Short mmCIF file of C-alpha atoms in Angstrom, two decimals:
data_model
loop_
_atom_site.label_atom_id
_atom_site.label_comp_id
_atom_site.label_asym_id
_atom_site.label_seq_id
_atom_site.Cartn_x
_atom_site.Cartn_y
_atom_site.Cartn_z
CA UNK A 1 22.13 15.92 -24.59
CA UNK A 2 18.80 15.97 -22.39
CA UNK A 3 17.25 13.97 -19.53
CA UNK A 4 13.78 13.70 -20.58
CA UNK A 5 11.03 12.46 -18.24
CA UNK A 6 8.17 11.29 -20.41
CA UNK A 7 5.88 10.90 -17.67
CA UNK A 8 2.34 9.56 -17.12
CA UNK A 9 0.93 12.77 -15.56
CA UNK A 10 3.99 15.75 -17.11
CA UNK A 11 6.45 15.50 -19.57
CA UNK A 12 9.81 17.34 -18.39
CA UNK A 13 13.36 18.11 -19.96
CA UNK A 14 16.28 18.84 -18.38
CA UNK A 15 20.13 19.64 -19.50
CA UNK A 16 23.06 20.32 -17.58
CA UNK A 17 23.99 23.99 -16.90
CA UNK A 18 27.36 24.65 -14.76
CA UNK A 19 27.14 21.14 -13.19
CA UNK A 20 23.71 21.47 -12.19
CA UNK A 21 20.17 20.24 -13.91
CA UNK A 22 18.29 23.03 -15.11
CA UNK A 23 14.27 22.16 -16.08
CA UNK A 24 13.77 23.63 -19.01
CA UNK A 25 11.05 26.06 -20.02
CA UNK A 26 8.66 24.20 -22.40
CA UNK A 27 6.76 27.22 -24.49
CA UNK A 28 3.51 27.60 -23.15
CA UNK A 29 4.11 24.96 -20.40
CA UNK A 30 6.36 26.11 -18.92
CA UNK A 31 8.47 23.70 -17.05
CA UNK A 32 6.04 20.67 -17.05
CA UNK A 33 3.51 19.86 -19.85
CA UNK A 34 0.76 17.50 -18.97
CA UNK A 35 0.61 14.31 -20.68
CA UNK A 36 -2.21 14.69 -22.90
CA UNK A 37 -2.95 15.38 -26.72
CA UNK A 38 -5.83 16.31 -28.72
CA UNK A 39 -6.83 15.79 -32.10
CA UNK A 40 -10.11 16.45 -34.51
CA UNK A 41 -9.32 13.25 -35.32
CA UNK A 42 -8.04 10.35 -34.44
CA UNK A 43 -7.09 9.44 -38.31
CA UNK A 44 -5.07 13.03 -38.60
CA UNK A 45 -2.44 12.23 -36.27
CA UNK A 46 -0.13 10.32 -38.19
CA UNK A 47 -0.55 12.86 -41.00
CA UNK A 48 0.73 15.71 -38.18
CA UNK A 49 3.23 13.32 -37.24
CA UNK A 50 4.80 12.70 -40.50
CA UNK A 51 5.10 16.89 -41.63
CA UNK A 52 6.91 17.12 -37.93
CA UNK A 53 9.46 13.94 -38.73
CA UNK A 54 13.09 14.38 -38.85
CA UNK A 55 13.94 14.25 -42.17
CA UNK A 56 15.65 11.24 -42.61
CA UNK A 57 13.35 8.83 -41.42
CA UNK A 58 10.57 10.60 -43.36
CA UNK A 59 10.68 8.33 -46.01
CA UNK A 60 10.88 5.15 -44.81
CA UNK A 61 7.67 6.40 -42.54
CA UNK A 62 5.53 7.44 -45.22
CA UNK A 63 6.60 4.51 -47.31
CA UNK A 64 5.02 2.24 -44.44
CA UNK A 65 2.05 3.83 -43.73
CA UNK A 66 0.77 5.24 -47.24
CA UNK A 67 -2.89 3.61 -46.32
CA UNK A 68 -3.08 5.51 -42.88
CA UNK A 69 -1.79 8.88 -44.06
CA UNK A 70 -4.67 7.89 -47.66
CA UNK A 71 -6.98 7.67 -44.79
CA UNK A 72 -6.00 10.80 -42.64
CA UNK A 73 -6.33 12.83 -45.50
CA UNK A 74 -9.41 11.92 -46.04
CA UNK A 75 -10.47 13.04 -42.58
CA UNK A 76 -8.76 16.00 -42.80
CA UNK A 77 -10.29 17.54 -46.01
CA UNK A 78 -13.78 16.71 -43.86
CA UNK A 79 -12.35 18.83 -40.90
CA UNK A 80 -11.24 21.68 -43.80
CA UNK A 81 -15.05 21.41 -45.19
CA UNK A 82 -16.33 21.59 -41.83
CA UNK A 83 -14.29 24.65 -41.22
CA UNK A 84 -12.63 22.73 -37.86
CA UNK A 85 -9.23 23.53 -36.91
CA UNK A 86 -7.02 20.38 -37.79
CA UNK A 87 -4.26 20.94 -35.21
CA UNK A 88 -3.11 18.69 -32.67
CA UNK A 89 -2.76 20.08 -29.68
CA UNK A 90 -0.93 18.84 -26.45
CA UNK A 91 -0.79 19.61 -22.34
CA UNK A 92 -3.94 22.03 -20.90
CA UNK A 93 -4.54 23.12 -24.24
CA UNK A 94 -5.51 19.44 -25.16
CA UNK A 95 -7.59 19.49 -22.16
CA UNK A 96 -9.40 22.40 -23.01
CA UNK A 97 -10.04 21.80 -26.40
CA UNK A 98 -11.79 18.18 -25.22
CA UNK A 99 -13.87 19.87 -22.52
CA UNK A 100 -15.28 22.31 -25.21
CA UNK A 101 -16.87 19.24 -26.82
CA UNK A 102 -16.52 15.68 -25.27
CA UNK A 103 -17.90 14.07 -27.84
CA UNK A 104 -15.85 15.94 -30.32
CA UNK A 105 -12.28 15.14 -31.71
CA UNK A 106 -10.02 12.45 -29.66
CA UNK A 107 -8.68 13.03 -26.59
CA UNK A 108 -6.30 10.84 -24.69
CA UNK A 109 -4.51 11.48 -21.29
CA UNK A 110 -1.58 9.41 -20.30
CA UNK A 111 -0.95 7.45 -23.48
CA UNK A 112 2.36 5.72 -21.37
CA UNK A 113 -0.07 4.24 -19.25
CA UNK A 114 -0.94 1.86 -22.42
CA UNK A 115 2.43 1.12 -24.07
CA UNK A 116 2.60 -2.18 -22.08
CA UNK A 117 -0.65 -3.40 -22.59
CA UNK A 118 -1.05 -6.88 -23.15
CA UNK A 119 -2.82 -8.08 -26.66
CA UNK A 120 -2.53 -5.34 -28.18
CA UNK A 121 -2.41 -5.87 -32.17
CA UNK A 122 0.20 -4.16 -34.69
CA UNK A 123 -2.16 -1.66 -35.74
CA UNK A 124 -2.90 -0.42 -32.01
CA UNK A 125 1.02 -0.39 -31.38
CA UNK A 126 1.40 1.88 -34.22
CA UNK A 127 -1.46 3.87 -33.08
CA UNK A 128 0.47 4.77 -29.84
CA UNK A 129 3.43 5.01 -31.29
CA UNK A 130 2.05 7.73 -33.72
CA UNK A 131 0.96 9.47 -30.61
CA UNK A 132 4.04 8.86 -28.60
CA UNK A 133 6.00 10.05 -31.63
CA UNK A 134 3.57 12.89 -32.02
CA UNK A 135 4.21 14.69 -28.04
CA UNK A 136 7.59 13.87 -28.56
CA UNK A 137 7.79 15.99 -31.32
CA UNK A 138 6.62 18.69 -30.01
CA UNK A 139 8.36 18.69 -27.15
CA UNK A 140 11.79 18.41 -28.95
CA UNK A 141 10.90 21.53 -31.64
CA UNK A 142 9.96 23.35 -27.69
CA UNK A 143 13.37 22.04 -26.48
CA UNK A 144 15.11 23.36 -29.51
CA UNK A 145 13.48 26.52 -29.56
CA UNK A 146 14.57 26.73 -26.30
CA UNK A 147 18.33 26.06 -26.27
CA UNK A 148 18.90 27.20 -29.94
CA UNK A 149 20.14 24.38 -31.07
CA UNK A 150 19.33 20.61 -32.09
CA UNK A 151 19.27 17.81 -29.77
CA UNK A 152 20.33 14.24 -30.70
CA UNK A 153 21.07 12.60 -27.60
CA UNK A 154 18.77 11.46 -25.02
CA UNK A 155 18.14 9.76 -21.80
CA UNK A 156 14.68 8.57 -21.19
CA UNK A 157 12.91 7.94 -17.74
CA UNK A 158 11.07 4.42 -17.65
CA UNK A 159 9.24 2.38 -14.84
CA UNK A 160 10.39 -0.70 -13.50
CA UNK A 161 7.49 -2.52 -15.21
CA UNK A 162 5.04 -1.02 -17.18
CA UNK A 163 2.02 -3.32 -16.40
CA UNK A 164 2.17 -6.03 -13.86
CA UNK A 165 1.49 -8.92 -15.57
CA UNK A 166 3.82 -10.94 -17.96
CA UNK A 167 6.28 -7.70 -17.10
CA UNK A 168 8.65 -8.88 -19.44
CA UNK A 169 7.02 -8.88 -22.63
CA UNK A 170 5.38 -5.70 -21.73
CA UNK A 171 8.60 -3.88 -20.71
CA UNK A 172 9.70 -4.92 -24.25
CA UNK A 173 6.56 -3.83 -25.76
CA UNK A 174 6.98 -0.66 -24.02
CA UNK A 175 10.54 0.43 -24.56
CA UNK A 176 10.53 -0.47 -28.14
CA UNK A 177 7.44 1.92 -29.15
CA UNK A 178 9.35 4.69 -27.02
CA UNK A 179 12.51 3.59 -28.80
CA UNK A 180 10.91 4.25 -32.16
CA UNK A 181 9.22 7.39 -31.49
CA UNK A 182 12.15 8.88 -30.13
CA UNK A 183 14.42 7.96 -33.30
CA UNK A 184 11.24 9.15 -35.62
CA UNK A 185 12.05 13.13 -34.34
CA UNK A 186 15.34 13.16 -34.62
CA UNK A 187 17.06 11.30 -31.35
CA UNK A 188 20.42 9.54 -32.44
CA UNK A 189 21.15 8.09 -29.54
CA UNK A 190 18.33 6.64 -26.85
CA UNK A 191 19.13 5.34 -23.48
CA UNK A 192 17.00 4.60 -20.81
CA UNK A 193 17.27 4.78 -17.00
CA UNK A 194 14.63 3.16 -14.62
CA UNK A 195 12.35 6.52 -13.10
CA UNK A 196 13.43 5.54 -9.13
CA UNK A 197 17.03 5.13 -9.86
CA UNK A 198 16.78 8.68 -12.20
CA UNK A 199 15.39 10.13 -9.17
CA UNK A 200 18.14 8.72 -6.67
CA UNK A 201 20.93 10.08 -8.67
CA UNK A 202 19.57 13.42 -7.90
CA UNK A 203 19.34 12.88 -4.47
CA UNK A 204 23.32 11.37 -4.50
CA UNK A 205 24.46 14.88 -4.71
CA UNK A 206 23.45 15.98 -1.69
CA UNK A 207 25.08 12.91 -0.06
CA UNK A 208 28.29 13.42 1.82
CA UNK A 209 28.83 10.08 2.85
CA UNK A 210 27.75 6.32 1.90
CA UNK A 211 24.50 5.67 2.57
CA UNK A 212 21.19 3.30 1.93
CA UNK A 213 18.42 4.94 -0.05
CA UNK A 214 15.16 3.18 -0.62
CA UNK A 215 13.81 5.26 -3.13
CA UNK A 216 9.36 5.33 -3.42
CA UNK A 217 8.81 7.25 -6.83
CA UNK A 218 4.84 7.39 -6.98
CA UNK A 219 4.08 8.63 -10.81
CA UNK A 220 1.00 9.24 -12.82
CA UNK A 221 0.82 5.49 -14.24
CA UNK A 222 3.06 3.28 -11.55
CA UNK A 223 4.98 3.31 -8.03
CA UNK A 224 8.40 1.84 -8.31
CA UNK A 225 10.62 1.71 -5.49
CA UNK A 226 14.61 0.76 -5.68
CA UNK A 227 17.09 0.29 -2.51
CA UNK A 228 19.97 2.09 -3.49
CA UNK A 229 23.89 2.29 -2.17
CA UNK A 230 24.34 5.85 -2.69
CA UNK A 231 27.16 8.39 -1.67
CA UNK A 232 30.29 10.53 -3.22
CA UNK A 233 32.41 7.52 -3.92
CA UNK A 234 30.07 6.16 -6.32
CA UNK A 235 28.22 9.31 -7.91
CA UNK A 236 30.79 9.23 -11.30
CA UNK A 237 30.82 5.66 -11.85
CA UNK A 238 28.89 4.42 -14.93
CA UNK A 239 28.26 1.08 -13.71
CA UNK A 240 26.13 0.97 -11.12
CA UNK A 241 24.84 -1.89 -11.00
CA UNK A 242 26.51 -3.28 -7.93
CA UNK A 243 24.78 0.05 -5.91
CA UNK A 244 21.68 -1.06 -7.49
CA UNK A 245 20.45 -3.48 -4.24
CA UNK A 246 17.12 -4.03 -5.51
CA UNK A 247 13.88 -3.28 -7.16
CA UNK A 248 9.79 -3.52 -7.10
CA UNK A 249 7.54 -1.70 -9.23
CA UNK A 250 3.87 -2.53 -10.38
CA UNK A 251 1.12 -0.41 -12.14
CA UNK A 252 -0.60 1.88 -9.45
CA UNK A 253 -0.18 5.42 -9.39
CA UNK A 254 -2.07 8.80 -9.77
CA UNK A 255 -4.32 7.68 -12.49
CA UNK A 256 -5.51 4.73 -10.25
CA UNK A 257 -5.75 7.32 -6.88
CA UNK A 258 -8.16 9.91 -8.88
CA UNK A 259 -10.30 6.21 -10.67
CA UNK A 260 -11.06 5.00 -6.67
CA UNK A 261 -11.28 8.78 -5.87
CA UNK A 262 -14.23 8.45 -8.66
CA UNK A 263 -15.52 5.24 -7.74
CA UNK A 264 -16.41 5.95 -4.04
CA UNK A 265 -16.83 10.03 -4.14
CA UNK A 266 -18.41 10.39 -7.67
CA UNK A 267 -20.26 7.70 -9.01
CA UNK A 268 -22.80 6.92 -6.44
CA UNK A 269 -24.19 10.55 -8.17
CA UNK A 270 -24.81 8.23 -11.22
CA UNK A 271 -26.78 5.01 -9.45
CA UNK A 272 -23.83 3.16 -8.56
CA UNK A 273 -25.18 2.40 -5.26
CA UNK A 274 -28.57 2.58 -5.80
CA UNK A 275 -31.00 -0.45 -6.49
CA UNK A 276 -32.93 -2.26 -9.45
CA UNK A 277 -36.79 -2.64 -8.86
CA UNK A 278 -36.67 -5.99 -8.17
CA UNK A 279 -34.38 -4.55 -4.72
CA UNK A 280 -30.93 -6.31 -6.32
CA UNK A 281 -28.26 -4.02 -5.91
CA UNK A 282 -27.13 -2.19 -9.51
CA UNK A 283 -24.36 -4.01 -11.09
CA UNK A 284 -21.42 -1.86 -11.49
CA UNK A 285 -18.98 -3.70 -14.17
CA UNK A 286 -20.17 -0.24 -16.32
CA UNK A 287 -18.98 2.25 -13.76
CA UNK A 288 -15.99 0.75 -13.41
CA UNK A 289 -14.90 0.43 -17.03
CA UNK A 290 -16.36 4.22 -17.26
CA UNK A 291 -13.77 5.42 -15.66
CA UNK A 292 -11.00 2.93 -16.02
CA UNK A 293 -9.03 5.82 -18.32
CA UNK A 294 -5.70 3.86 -18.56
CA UNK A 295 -7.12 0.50 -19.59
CA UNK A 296 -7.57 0.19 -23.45
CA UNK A 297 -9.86 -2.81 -22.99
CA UNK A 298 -11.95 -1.62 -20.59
CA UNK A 299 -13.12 1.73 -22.41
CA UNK A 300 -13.67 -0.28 -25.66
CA UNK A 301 -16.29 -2.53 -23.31
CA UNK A 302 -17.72 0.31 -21.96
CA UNK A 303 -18.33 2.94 -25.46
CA UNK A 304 -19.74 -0.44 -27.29
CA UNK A 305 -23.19 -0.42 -29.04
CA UNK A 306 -23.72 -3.41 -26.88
CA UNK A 307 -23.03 -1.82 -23.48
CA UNK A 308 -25.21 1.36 -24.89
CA UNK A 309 -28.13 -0.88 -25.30
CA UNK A 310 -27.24 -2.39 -21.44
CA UNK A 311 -26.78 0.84 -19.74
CA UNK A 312 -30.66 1.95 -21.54
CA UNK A 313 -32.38 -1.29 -19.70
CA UNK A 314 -30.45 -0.27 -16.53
CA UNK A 315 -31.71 2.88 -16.64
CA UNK A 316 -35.62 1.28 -17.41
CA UNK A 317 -35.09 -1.23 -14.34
CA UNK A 318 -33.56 1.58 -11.91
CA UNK A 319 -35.42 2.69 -9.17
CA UNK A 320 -33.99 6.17 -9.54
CA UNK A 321 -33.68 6.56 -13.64
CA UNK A 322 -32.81 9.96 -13.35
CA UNK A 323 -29.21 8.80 -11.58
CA UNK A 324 -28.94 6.45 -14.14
CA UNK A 325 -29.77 9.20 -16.99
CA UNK A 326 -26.25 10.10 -15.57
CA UNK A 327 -24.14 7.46 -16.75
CA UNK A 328 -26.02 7.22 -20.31
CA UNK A 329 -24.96 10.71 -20.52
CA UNK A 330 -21.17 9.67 -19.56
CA UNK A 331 -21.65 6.82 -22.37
CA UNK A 332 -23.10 9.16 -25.05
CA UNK A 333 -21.05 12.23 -24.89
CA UNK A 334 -17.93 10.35 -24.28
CA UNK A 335 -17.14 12.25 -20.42
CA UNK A 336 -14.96 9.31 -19.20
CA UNK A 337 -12.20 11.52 -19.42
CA UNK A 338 -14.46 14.52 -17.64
CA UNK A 339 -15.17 12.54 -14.92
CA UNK A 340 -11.69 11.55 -13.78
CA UNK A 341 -10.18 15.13 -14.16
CA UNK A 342 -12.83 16.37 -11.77
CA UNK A 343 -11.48 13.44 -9.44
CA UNK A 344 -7.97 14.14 -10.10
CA UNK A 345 -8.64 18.11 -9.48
CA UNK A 346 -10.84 17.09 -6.15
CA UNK A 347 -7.44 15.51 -5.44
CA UNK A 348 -5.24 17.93 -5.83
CA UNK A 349 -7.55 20.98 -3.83
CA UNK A 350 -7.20 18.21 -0.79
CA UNK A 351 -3.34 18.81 -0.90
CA UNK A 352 -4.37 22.21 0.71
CA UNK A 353 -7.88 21.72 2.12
CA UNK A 354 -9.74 19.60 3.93
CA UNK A 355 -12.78 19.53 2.19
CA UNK A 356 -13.71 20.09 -2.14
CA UNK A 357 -16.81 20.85 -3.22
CA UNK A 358 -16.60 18.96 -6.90
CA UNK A 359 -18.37 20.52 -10.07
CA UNK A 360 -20.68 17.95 -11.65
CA UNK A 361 -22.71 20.35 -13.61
CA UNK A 362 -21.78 19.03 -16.56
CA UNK A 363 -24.13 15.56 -16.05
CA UNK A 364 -27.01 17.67 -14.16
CA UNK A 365 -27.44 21.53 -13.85
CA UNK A 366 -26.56 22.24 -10.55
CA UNK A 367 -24.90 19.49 -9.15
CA UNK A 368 -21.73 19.16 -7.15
CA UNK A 369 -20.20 16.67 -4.68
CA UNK A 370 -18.38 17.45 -1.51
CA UNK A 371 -15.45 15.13 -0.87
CA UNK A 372 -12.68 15.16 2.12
CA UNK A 373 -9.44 13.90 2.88
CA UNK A 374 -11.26 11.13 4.85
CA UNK A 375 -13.05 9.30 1.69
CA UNK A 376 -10.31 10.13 0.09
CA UNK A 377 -8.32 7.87 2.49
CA UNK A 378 -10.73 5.11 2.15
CA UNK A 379 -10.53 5.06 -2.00
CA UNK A 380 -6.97 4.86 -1.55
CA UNK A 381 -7.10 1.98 0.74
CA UNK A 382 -5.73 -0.76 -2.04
CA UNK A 383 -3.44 1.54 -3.86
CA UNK A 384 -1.76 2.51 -0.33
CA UNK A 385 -1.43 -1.11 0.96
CA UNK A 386 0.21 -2.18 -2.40
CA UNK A 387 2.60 0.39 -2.35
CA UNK A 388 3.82 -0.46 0.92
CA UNK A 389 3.97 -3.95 -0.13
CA UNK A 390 6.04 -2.93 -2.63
CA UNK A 391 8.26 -0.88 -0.32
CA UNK A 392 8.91 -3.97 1.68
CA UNK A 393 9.56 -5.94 -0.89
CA UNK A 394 12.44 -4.01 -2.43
CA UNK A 395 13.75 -4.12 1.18
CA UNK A 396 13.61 -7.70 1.68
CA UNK A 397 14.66 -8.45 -1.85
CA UNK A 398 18.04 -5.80 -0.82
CA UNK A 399 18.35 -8.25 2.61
CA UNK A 400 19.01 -4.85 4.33
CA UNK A 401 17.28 -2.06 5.86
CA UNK A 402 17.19 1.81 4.29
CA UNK A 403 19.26 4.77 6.32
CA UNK A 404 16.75 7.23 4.60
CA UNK A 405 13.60 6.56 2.61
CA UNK A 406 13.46 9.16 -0.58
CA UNK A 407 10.26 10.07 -1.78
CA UNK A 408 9.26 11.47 -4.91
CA UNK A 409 6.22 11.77 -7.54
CA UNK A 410 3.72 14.24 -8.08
CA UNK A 411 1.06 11.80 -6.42
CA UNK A 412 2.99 11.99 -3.09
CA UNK A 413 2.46 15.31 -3.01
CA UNK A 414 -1.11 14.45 -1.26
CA UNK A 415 -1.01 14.64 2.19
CA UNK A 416 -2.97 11.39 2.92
CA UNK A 417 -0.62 9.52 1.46
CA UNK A 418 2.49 11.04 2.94
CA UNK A 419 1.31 10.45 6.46
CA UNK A 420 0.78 6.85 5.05
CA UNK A 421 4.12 6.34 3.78
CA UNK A 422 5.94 7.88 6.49
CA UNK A 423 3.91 5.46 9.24
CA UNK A 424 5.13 2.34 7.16
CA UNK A 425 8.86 2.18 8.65
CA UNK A 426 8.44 4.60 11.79
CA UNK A 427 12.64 4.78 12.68
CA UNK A 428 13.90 5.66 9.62
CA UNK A 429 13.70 9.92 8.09
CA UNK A 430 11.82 10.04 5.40
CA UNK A 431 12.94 12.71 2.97
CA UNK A 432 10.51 14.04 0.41
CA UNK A 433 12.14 15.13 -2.91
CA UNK A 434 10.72 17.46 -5.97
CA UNK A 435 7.63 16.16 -6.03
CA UNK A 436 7.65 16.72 -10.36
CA UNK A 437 11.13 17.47 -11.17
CA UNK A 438 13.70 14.30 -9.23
CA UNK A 439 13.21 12.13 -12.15
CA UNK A 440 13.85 15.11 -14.86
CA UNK A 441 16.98 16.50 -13.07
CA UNK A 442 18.29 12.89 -12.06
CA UNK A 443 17.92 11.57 -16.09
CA UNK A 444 19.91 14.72 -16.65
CA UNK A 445 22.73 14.36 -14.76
CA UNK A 446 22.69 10.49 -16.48
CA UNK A 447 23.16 11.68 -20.02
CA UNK A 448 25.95 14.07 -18.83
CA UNK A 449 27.86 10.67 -17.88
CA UNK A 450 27.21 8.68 -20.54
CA UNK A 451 26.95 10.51 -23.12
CA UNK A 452 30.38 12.71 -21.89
#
């Protein structure tokens, strides 16, 4: 039995070692593998997929899906006659392999941050679910290696809503494409365990008496924050759901930090700000969907023939073309994904220092972008106020006020937005958790109940 956090931003496993979580060593990864996979293409992964499947579900997929696997081998015979390595790969090594050759292969970062989408059709569910099915596969063969044996029992870390609106049919949407993925490689028995509540359990231990614990998990895709009843009393019962006081979640997190991080410190590089000859200011619907990584809709607008055809006028009616040369470049050599890591590793250097000098060179020889913790502030500005709406919310909803607020998440690990959450409720200790590993180690100590 395992907790496994399939995360937004890391993927983590964890098992239960002399009454303790232990985070598991994943290969290469080590503890935490980044949430990203890379293939040559797109129409191989479901052939990868179904040669890693456990066994008895093999059938039954192949059955299903004889046109896609008709059509990946296709693809993959090109890749052979092209001499191209047909691998998928997964974590930094995906990451590499896309920033050899943006325009190369397909990347995608994050893949939980689309599981709820709205509209999407059967043929993009399966699509996800392929790749869902796909990490988790490799992840459980690295597990397995790891312990020496196989693994058929697993709890699974989930948001409190995947995407904000009609949260319902989303969540469903969501936990039945994770459901499926799991049971494709090999997981008897799924359970799921909302990420806050995960990462509350692991804070319980430390707990010697009863106590109030509004718990702010800010992940790679969402912030969801749950008021807890927490202490020694309660820590082996399996229903909790009279400790469970309340709950808010909603779809902001890292992803959406390092997209305004972007917005306001990167793309005025490309003409964002700048002005059309006739003085108008540039419209700036295409740099938004540019880098709007995490929304399926969005990047479809924006890598159109259409929008290709739009961005070349732009660039003709610019007053600077040569900014605007810029985002053609983004749109032909597919750098959405570029430009958002440079954000995202702008953001992390401003954990430590006050100032990052980002590397653009790859839209213009040369150039580079100096950011600070200030601007940084100001992108944040939306994403800040809505998690502290949030946090009140779950307080008001619980009708009573937190003895300790418990913070967790990679993305708190910024400094900005610590001193922002620890302003919002100035009486009460605000205790800051394993930024990465709270979830893992609190889903593990879950299956070790349940599954006991």
């Amino acid at each position: 039995m395992i907790g496994f956090d399939y995360g937004t931003s890391n993927c983590a496993v964890g098992i239960m070692e002399k009454d303790q979580p232990k985070l598991l060593n994943l290969g290469e990864h080590g503890r935490f593998m980044a949430s990203s996979l890379y293939s040559p293409s797109r129409d191989v992964i479901v052939n990868w997929l179904q040669k890693n499947i456990n066994e008895p579900h093999k059938a039954k997929f192949t059955a299903l899906r004889q046109y896609q696997l008709s059509k990946g081998q296709e693809a993959l015979e090109d890749l052979r006659y092209d001499g191209i390595a047909e691998h998928l790969s997964f974590g930094k090594e995906a990451l590499s392999r896309y920033l050899d050759d943006p325009s190369e292969g397909y990347y995608i970062k994050s893949p939980k941050s689309f599981l709820g989408t709205n509209g999407l059709l059967a043929p993009q569910i399966a699509f996800f679910e392929h790749i869902v099915a796909s990490m988790m596969a490799h992840v459980k063969q690295l597990t397995e290696n790891e312990l020496q044996r196989e693994v058929t029992q697993v709890v699974i870390g989930r948001p409190i809503n995947f995407q904000g609106r009609n949260s319902e049919e989303s969540n469903k949407q969501a936990i039945q494409v994770l459901t499926n993925a799991a049971k494709h490689v090999g997981y008897q028995d799924v359970e799921f365990q909302f990420e806050p509540v995960a990462a509350g359990f692991d804070y319980e231990a430390k707990l010697t008496e009863e106590t109030r614990v509004l718990v702010v998990d800010i992940g790679g895709g969402t912030t969801d924050c749950s008021m807890l009843l927490m202490g020694p009393s309660f820590i082996n019962k399996l229903d909790r759901s009279a400790e469970l006081l309340s709950h808010s979640g909603k779809r902001i997190g890292g992803n959406d930090f390092d997209i305004q991080l972007a917005l306001k410190g990167i793309m005025p590089n490309l003409g964002m700000t700048s002005q059309l000859l006739t003085d108008k200011p540039m419209p700036v619907n295409s740099y938004h969907e540019a880098v709007a990584i995490n929304d399926v809709n969005a990047q479809t607008e924006f890598y159109n023939a259409k929008n290709g055809r739009f961005l070349a006028q732009l660039k003709r009616d610019s007053k600077q073309p040569e900014l605007l040369a810029r985002l053609l470049k983004v749109y032909e050599q597919k750098l959405s994904y570029q430009l958002v890591n440079s954000a995202e590793q702008a953001k992390i250097n401003l954990t430590d220092n006050h100032q990052f000098l980002v590397d653009l060179s790859y839209l213009d020889a040369g150039l580079a972008q100096s950011v600070d913790r200030e601007l940084f502030l100001q992108a944040s500005e939306n994403q800040l106020n809505n998690i502290a709406q949030l946090m009140r919310e779950a307080v008001e909803l619980a009708e009573c006020q937190p003895d300790v607020i418990f913070v967790t998440g990679g993305t708190a690990k910024s400094p900005v937005i610590n001193q922002f959450l620890q302003q919002q409720f100035n009486n009460i200790p605000v205790v800051i958790g394993d930024h990465f590993g709270s979830v893992t180690s609190g889903l593990t100590r879950w299956s070790q109940r349940i599954f006991a």
